[in-house]
Amino acid sequence: MKNIAIITARGGSKRIPKKNIKEFCGKPIIAYSIEAAINSGIFDEVMVSTDSEEIAEVAKKYGAKVPFLRSEATSNDFATTRDVLIEVLDEYKKRGQEFGIMTCIYPTAPFVTAAKLKNAVELLMDSDADSLMPVVAYGFPPQRAMVVRDGFLEYQYPEHKNTRSQDLEPIYHDCGQFYVYKTDVFTGKVQGSGKQIPLNMPEEETQDIDNMSDWVIAEIKYQRFIENK
């Protein structure tokens, strides 16, 4: 069963210009995703899906394949990640290549490592689930959240007003790094179980990067991450 890593890197970022190839701790941020995928040794194909010739050149420099550019339909603001992935799989199928496992990796995910990717793919392959998502626990329990109503603070969930934090069920969110799918289920070729398994990530190894403040925080966290490896 062949495995493919698809790194989704559209051009035209507005909040952080050239975000996907902007230098992050010494090299283009997309390089971290590419190198992690290649070094994992678990993928038969590591490719970048992009609509940008500039991103394509950087991607190829760091070892990824860019056998085709995105179509106009998957390059606009309304295209979903699923649209992009389906297009990639269809294009490879036309070229006589099909894959059993597909891993979608974000181009701005410097905390992704070869070991994490290898572990994730193996976990999914050994399970009866259809997909795997890396998640991180909320740093503060959402059950103790507060809201402002008529100018006054209130507990959103008053039943947990006096509940100890350690007695509350942990709640997780997507940490926005990568996803692993059984391809036949993802494309609808076969019916799946509907199950998704988690890969728990430590908070210090996750960071959304949506603006320049996030970028600065991510670089600080990444430097600590490297020091502690």
PDB file of C-alpha atoms in Angstrom, residues 59-204:
ATOM      1  CA  ALA A  59       9.461  23.231  -2.769  1.00  0.00           C
ATOM      2  CA  LYS A  60      11.561  21.464  -5.394  1.00  0.00           C
ATOM      3  CA  LYS A  61      14.738  22.950  -3.933  1.00  0.00           C
ATOM      4  CA  TYR A  62      13.994  21.174  -0.647  1.00  0.00           C
ATOM      5  CA  GLY A  63      13.171  17.854  -2.277  1.00  0.00           C
ATOM      6  CA  ALA A  64       9.418  17.837  -2.868  1.00  0.00           C
ATOM      7  CA  LYS A  65       7.798  17.051  -6.182  1.00  0.00           C
ATOM      8  CA  VAL A  66       5.497  19.496  -7.955  1.00  0.00           C
ATOM      9  CA  PRO A  67       4.277  17.486 -10.951  1.00  0.00           C
ATOM     10  CA  PHE A  68       1.487  19.967 -11.719  1.00  0.00           C
ATOM     11  CA  LEU A  69       0.071  23.270 -10.512  1.00  0.00           C
ATOM     12  CA  ARG A  70      -3.401  23.672  -9.102  1.00  0.00           C
ATOM     13  CA  SER A  71      -6.293  24.389 -11.382  1.00  0.00           C
ATOM     14  CA  GLU A  72      -8.141  27.702 -11.213  1.00  0.00           C
ATOM     15  CA  ALA A  73     -10.990  25.915  -9.433  1.00  0.00           C
ATOM     16  CA  THR A  74      -8.782  24.956  -6.482  1.00  0.00           C
ATOM     17  CA  SER A  75      -6.796  28.202  -6.385  1.00  0.00           C
ATOM     18  CA  ASN A  76      -9.555  30.607  -5.343  1.00  0.00           C
ATOM     19  CA  ASP A  77     -10.683  31.658  -1.870  1.00  0.00           C
ATOM     20  CA  PHE A  78     -13.683  29.334  -1.966  1.00  0.00           C
ATOM     21  CA  ALA A  79     -11.841  26.066  -2.625  1.00  0.00           C
ATOM     22  CA  THR A  80     -11.651  23.754   0.370  1.00  0.00           C
ATOM     23  CA  THR A  81      -8.726  21.607   1.429  1.00  0.00           C
ATOM     24  CA  ARG A  82     -10.816  18.593   0.450  1.00  0.00           C
ATOM     25  CA  ASP A  83     -11.212  20.011  -3.079  1.00  0.00           C
ATOM     26  CA  VAL A  84      -7.430  20.360  -3.314  1.00  0.00           C
ATOM     27  CA  LEU A  85      -6.741  16.844  -2.069  1.00  0.00           C
ATOM     28  CA  ILE A  86      -9.298  15.245  -4.380  1.00  0.00           C
ATOM     29  CA  GLU A  87      -7.770  17.096  -7.328  1.00  0.00           C
ATOM     30  CA  VAL A  88      -4.295  15.829  -6.422  1.00  0.00           C
ATOM     31  CA  LEU A  89      -5.480  12.233  -6.087  1.00  0.00           C
ATOM     32  CA  ASP A  90      -7.357  12.440  -9.395  1.00  0.00           C
ATOM     33  CA  GLU A  91      -4.311  13.847 -11.197  1.00  0.00           C
ATOM     34  CA  TYR A  92      -2.095  11.066  -9.867  1.00  0.00           C
ATOM     35  CA  LYS A  93      -4.678   8.471 -10.856  1.00  0.00           C
ATOM     36  CA  LYS A  94      -4.553   9.804 -14.427  1.00  0.00           C
ATOM     37  CA  ARG A  95      -0.799   9.191 -14.251  1.00  0.00           C
ATOM     38  CA  GLY A  96      -1.342   5.600 -13.110  1.00  0.00           C
ATOM     39  CA  GLN A  97      -0.556   6.156  -9.424  1.00  0.00           C
ATOM     40  CA  GLU A  98      -2.917   5.429  -6.538  1.00  0.00           C
ATOM     41  CA  PHE A  99      -2.280   5.538  -2.809  1.00  0.00           C
ATOM     42  CA  GLY A 100      -3.676   3.704   0.177  1.00  0.00           C
ATOM     43  CA  ILE A 101      -2.775   6.348   2.776  1.00  0.00           C
ATOM     44  CA  MET A 102      -2.770  10.099   2.245  1.00  0.00           C
ATOM     45  CA  THR A 103      -1.264  12.608   4.677  1.00  0.00           C
ATOM     46  CA  CYS A 104      -2.153  16.260   4.260  1.00  0.00           C
ATOM     47  CA  ILE A 105       0.528  18.485   5.806  1.00  0.00           C
ATOM     48  CA  TYR A 106       0.235  22.226   6.239  1.00  0.00           C
ATOM     49  CA  PRO A 107       3.146  24.283   4.878  1.00  0.00           C
ATOM     50  CA  THR A 108       3.351  26.391   8.054  1.00  0.00           C
ATOM     51  CA  ALA A 109       3.890  23.569  10.541  1.00  0.00           C
ATOM     52  CA  PRO A 110       7.524  23.694  11.728  1.00  0.00           C
ATOM     53  CA  PHE A 111       6.771  21.494  14.747  1.00  0.00           C
ATOM     54  CA  VAL A 112       5.958  18.532  12.498  1.00  0.00           C
ATOM     55  CA  THR A 113       8.750  15.956  12.654  1.00  0.00           C
ATOM     56  CA  ALA A 114       9.592  12.796  10.775  1.00  0.00           C
ATOM     57  CA  ALA A 115       8.931  10.737  13.915  1.00  0.00           C
ATOM     58  CA  LYS A 116       5.465  12.254  14.404  1.00  0.00           C
ATOM     59  CA  LEU A 117       4.473  11.559  10.809  1.00  0.00           C
ATOM     60  CA  LYS A 118       5.759   7.992  10.909  1.00  0.00           C
ATOM     61  CA  ASN A 119       3.981   7.333  14.198  1.00  0.00           C
ATOM     62  CA  ALA A 120       0.726   8.840  12.911  1.00  0.00           C
ATOM     63  CA  VAL A 121       0.649   6.807   9.705  1.00  0.00           C
ATOM     64  CA  GLU A 122       1.459   3.588  11.540  1.00  0.00           C
ATOM     65  CA  LEU A 123      -1.219   4.275  14.167  1.00  0.00           C
ATOM     66  CA  LEU A 124      -3.868   4.732  11.494  1.00  0.00           C
ATOM     67  CA  MET A 125      -2.779   1.693   9.500  1.00  0.00           C
ATOM     68  CA  ASP A 126      -3.012  -0.464  12.632  1.00  0.00           C
ATOM     69  CA  SER A 127      -6.487   0.821  13.544  1.00  0.00           C
ATOM     70  CA  ASP A 128     -10.030   0.389  12.279  1.00  0.00           C
ATOM     71  CA  ALA A 129     -10.432   4.159  11.997  1.00  0.00           C
ATOM     72  CA  ASP A 130     -10.656   6.125   8.755  1.00  0.00           C
ATOM     73  CA  SER A 131      -8.465   9.067   9.727  1.00  0.00           C
ATOM     74  CA  LEU A 132      -6.161  10.553  12.338  1.00  0.00           C
ATOM     75  CA  MET A 133      -5.947  14.110  13.628  1.00  0.00           C
ATOM     76  CA  PRO A 134      -3.237  15.614  15.861  1.00  0.00           C
ATOM     77  CA  VAL A 135      -4.931  17.442  18.725  1.00  0.00           C
ATOM     78  CA  VAL A 136      -3.925  19.513  21.731  1.00  0.00           C
ATOM     79  CA  ALA A 137      -5.830  19.956  24.974  1.00  0.00           C
ATOM     80  CA  TYR A 138      -7.149  23.406  25.765  1.00  0.00           C
ATOM     81  CA  GLY A 139      -4.846  25.122  28.231  1.00  0.00           C
ATOM     82  CA  PHE A 140      -7.815  26.293  30.296  1.00  0.00           C
ATOM     83  CA  PRO A 141     -10.944  24.116  30.619  1.00  0.00           C
ATOM     84  CA  PRO A 142     -13.704  25.520  28.358  1.00  0.00           C
ATOM     85  CA  GLN A 143     -16.287  24.304  30.895  1.00  0.00           C
ATOM     86  CA  ARG A 144     -15.145  27.178  33.138  1.00  0.00           C
ATOM     87  CA  ALA A 145     -15.602  29.788  30.395  1.00  0.00           C
ATOM     88  CA  MET A 146     -17.273  33.110  31.140  1.00  0.00           C
ATOM     89  CA  VAL A 147     -19.423  35.371  28.979  1.00  0.00           C
ATOM     90  CA  VAL A 148     -20.543  39.000  29.253  1.00  0.00           C
ATOM     91  CA  ARG A 149     -24.321  39.475  29.392  1.00  0.00           C
ATOM     92  CA  ASP A 150     -25.855  42.901  29.939  1.00  0.00           C
ATOM     93  CA  GLY A 151     -22.408  44.145  30.950  1.00  0.00           C
ATOM     94  CA  PHE A 152     -21.878  41.535  33.669  1.00  0.00           C
ATOM     95  CA  LEU A 153     -19.720  38.413  33.773  1.00  0.00           C
ATOM     96  CA  GLU A 154     -21.500  35.085  34.001  1.00  0.00           C
ATOM     97  CA  TYR A 155     -20.335  31.494  33.813  1.00  0.00           C
ATOM     98  CA  GLN A 156     -21.315  30.061  30.459  1.00  0.00           C
ATOM     99  CA  TYR A 157     -21.759  26.693  32.133  1.00  0.00           C
ATOM    100  CA  PRO A 158     -22.912  27.540  35.693  1.00  0.00           C
ATOM    101  CA  GLU A 159     -23.123  23.858  36.582  1.00  0.00           C
ATOM    102  CA  HIS A 160     -19.304  23.845  36.600  1.00  0.00           C
ATOM    103  CA  LYS A 161     -18.904  27.026  38.660  1.00  0.00           C
ATOM    104  CA  ASN A 162     -17.461  25.089  41.601  1.00  0.00           C
ATOM    105  CA  THR A 163     -16.085  22.052  39.753  1.00  0.00           C
ATOM    106  CA  ARG A 164     -12.369  21.530  40.214  1.00  0.00           C
ATOM    107  CA  SER A 165     -10.396  21.804  36.987  1.00  0.00           C
ATOM    108  CA  GLN A 166      -8.856  18.354  37.496  1.00  0.00           C
ATOM    109  CA  ASP A 167     -12.355  16.841  37.655  1.00  0.00           C
ATOM    110  CA  LEU A 168     -13.406  18.203  34.264  1.00  0.00           C
ATOM    111  CA  GLU A 169     -13.159  16.100  31.117  1.00  0.00           C
ATOM    112  CA  PRO A 170     -10.239  17.236  28.915  1.00  0.00           C
ATOM    113  CA  ILE A 171     -11.377  18.950  25.727  1.00  0.00           C
ATOM    114  CA  TYR A 172      -9.161  19.055  22.642  1.00  0.00           C
ATOM    115  CA  HIS A 173      -8.853  21.058  19.457  1.00  0.00           C
ATOM    116  CA  ASP A 174      -7.190  20.502  16.095  1.00  0.00           C
ATOM    117  CA  CYS A 175      -3.610  21.744  16.305  1.00  0.00           C
ATOM    118  CA  GLY A 176      -3.475  22.523  12.570  1.00  0.00           C
ATOM    119  CA  GLN A 177      -0.402  20.558  11.490  1.00  0.00           C
ATOM    120  CA  PHE A 178      -1.393  17.516   9.456  1.00  0.00           C
ATOM    121  CA  TYR A 179      -4.087  14.868   8.900  1.00  0.00           C
ATOM    122  CA  VAL A 180      -3.840  11.237   7.844  1.00  0.00           C
ATOM    123  CA  TYR A 181      -6.545   9.500   5.809  1.00  0.00           C
ATOM    124  CA  LYS A 182      -7.295   6.090   4.380  1.00  0.00           C
ATOM    125  CA  THR A 183      -7.628   7.232   0.797  1.00  0.00           C
ATOM    126  CA  ASP A 184     -10.415   4.922  -0.364  1.00  0.00           C
ATOM    127  CA  VAL A 185     -12.624   6.151   2.457  1.00  0.00           C
ATOM    128  CA  PHE A 186     -11.700   9.812   1.916  1.00  0.00           C
ATOM    129  CA  THR A 187     -12.650   9.635  -1.770  1.00  0.00           C
ATOM    130  CA  GLY A 188     -15.825   7.649  -1.074  1.00  0.00           C
ATOM    131  CA  LYS A 189     -14.592   4.596  -2.962  1.00  0.00           C
ATOM    132  CA  VAL A 190     -15.390   2.414   0.046  1.00  0.00           C
ATOM    133  CA  GLN A 191     -17.562   2.977   3.090  1.00  0.00           C
ATOM    134  CA  GLY A 192     -15.610   3.644   6.280  1.00  0.00           C
ATOM    135  CA  SER A 193     -16.202   3.254   9.975  1.00  0.00           C
ATOM    136  CA  GLY A 194     -16.675   6.973  10.549  1.00  0.00           C
ATOM    137  CA  LYS A 195     -14.025   6.827  13.245  1.00  0.00           C
ATOM    138  CA  GLN A 196     -11.163   9.274  13.706  1.00  0.00           C
ATOM    139  CA  ILE A 197      -8.345   8.698  16.161  1.00  0.00           C
ATOM    140  CA  PRO A 198      -6.309  11.385  17.939  1.00  0.00           C
ATOM    141  CA  LEU A 199      -2.602  11.960  18.186  1.00  0.00           C
ATOM    142  CA  ASN A 200      -2.110  14.013  21.347  1.00  0.00           C
ATOM    143  CA  MET A 201       0.400  16.835  21.034  1.00  0.00           C
ATOM    144  CA  PRO A 202       1.990  18.897  23.833  1.00  0.00           C
ATOM    145  CA  GLU A 203       0.971  22.548  23.866  1.00  0.00           C
ATOM    146  CA  GLU A 204       4.584  23.709  23.572  1.00  0.00           C
TER     147      GLU A 204
END
